[in-house]
PDB file of C-alpha atoms in Angstrom:
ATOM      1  CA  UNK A 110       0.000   0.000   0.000  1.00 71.00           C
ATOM      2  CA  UNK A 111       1.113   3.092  -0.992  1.00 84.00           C
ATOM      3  CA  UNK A 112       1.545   6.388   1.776  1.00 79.00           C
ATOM      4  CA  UNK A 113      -1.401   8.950   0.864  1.00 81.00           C
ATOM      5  CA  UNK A 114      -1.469  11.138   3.228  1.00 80.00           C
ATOM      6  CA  UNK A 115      -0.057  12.424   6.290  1.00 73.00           C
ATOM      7  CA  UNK A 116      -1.623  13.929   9.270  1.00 66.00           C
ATOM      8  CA  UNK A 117       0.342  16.534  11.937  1.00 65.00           C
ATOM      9  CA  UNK A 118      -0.611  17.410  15.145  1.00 61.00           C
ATOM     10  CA  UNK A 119      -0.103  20.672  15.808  1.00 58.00           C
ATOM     11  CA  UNK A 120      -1.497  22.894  19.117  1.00 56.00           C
ATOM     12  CA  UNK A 121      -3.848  20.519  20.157  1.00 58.00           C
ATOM     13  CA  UNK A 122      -5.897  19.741  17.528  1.00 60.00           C
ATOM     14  CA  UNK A 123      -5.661  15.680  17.409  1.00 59.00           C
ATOM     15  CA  UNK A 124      -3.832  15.034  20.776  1.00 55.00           C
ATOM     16  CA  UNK A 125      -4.870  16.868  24.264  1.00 55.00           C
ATOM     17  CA  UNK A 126      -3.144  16.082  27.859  1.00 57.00           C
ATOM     18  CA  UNK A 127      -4.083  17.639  30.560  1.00 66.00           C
ATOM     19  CA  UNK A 128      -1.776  18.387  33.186  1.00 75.00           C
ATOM     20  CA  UNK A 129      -2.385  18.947  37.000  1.00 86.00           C
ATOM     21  CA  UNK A 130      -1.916  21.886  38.882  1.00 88.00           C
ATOM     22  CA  UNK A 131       0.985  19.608  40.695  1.00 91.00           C
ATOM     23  CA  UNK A 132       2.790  19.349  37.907  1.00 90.00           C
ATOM     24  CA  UNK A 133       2.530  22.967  36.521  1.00 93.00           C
ATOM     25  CA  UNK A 134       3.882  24.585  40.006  1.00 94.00           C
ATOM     26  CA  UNK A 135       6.739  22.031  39.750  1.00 94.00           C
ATOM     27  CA  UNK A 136       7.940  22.942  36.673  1.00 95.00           C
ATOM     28  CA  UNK A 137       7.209  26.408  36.466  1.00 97.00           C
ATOM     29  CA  UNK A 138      10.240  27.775  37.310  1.00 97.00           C
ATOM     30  CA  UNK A 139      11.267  26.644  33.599  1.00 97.00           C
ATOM     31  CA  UNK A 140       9.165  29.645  32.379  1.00 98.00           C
ATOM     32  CA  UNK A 141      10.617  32.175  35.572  1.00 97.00           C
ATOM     33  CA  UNK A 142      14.062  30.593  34.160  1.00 97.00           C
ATOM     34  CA  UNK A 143      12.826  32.173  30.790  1.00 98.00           C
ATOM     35  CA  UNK A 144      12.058  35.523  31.645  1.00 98.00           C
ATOM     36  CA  UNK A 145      15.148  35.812  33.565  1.00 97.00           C
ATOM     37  CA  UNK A 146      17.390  35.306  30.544  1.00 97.00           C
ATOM     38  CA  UNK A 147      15.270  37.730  28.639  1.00 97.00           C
ATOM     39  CA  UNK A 148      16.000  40.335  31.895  1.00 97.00           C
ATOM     40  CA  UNK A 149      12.603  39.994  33.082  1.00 97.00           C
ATOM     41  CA  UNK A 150      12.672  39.403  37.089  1.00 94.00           C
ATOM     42  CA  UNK A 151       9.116  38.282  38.167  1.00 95.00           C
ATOM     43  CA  UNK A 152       8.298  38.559  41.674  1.00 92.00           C
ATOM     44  CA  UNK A 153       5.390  36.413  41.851  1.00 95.00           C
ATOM     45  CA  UNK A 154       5.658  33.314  43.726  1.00 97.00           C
ATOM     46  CA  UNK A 155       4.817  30.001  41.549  1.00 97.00           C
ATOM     47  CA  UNK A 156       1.769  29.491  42.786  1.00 97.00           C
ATOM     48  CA  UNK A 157       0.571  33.237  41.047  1.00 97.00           C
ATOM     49  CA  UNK A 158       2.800  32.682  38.100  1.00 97.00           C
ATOM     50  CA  UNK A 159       1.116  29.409  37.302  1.00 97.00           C
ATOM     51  CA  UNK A 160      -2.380  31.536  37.962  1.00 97.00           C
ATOM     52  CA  UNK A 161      -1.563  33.897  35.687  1.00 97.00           C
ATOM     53  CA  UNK A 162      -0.992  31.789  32.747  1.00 96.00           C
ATOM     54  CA  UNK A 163      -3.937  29.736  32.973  1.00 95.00           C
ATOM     55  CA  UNK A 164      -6.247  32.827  33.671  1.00 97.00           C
ATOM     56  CA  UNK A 165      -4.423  34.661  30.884  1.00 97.00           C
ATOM     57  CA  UNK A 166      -4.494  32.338  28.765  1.00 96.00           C
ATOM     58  CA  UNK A 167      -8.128  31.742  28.984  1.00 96.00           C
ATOM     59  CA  UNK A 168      -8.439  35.286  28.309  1.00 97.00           C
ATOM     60  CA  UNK A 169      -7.002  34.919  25.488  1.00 97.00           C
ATOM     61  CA  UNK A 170      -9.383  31.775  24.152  1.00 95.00           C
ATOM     62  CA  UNK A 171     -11.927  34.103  25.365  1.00 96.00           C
ATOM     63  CA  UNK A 172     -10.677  37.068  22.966  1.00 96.00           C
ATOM     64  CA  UNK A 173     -10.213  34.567  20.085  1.00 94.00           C
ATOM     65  CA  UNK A 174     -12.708  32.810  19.909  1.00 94.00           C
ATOM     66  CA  UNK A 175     -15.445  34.978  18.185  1.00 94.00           C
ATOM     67  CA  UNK A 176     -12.568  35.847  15.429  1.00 90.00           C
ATOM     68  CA  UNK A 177     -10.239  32.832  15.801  1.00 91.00           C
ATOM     69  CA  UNK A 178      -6.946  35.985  15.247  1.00 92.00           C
ATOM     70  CA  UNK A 179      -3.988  35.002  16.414  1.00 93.00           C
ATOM     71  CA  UNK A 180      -1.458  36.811  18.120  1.00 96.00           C
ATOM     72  CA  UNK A 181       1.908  37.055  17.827  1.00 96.00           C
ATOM     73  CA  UNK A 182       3.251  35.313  21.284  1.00 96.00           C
ATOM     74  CA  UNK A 183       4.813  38.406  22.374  1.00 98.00           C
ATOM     75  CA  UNK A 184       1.602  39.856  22.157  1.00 98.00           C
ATOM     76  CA  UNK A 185       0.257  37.579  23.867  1.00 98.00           C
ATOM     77  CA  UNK A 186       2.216  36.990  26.701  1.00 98.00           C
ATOM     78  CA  UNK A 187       2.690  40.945  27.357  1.00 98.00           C
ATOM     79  CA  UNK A 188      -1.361  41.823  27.177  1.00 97.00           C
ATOM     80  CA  UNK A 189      -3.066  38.366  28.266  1.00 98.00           C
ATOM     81  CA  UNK A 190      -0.171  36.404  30.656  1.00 97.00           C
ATOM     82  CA  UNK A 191       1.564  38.782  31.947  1.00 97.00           C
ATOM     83  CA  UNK A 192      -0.859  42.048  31.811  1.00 96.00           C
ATOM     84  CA  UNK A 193      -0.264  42.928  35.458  1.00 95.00           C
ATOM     85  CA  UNK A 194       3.701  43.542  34.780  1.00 95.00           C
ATOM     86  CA  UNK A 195       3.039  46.422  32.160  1.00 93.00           C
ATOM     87  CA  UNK A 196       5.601  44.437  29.805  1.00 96.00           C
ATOM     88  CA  UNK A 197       5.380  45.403  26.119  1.00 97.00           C
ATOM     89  CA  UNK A 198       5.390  42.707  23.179  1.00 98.00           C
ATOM     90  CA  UNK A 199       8.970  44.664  22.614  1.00 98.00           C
ATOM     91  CA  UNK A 200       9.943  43.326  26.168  1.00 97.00           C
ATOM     92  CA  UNK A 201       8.857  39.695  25.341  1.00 98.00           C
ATOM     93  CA  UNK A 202       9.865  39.352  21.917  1.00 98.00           C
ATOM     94  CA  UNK A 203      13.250  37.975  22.094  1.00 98.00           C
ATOM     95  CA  UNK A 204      11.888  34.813  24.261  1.00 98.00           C
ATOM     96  CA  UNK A 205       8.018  34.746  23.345  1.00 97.00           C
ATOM     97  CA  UNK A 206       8.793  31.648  21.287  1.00 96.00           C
ATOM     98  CA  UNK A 207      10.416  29.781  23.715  1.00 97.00           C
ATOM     99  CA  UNK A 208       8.225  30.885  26.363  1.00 97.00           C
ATOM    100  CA  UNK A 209       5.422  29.439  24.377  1.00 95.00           C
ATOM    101  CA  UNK A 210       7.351  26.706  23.387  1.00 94.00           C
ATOM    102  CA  UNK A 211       7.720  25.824  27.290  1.00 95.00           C
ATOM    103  CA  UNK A 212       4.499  26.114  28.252  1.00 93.00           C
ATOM    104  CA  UNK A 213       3.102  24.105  25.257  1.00 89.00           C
ATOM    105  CA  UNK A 214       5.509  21.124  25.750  1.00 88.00           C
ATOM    106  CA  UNK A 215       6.712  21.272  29.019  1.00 89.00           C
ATOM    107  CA  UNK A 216       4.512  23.162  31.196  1.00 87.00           C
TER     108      UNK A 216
END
């Protein structure tokens, strides 16, 4: 038989794991770890940093949803994640990706 077609899973679409609150406030010092190389110092303790990406990012399904735009992820992360530190996407750019990437496949 003969390949005719391949499928990719990209953000979700096929594929969805859920992971526990546990887990996120372990390994959320990989995103503080993050910011700090990008000379971003976050004072929040893990529990609030892990709050504020889920809640932001739920703002940001919340924002998408009626138009399904997407944001660039410094965008994203400067007026949705991390709103509360007046950061601009300018801030975030140079580590938005890997921030993303982080949370997306490690956080």
């Amino acid at each position: 038989m003969r390949l005719q077609a391949v499928f990719f899973d990209m953000g979700g679409t096929l594929d969805l794991y859920w992971q526990t609150r546990d887990f996120r406030l372990n390994r959320v010092y990989l995103i503080r770890e993050c910011l700090e190389t990008g000379g971003i110092s976050v004072k929040y303790s893990d529990s609030k940093l892990v709050d504020a990406i889920e809640q932001g990012l739920l703002q940001y399904t919340r924002w998408n949803a009626p138009t399904h735009l997407e944001l660039p992820s410094a965008e994203i992360w400067a007026r949705f994640i991390l709103k509360d530190l007046n950061l601009t996407p300018e801030d975030l750019a140079p580590i938005s990706e890997k921030l993303a990437f982080i949370y997306e496949t490690q956080l």
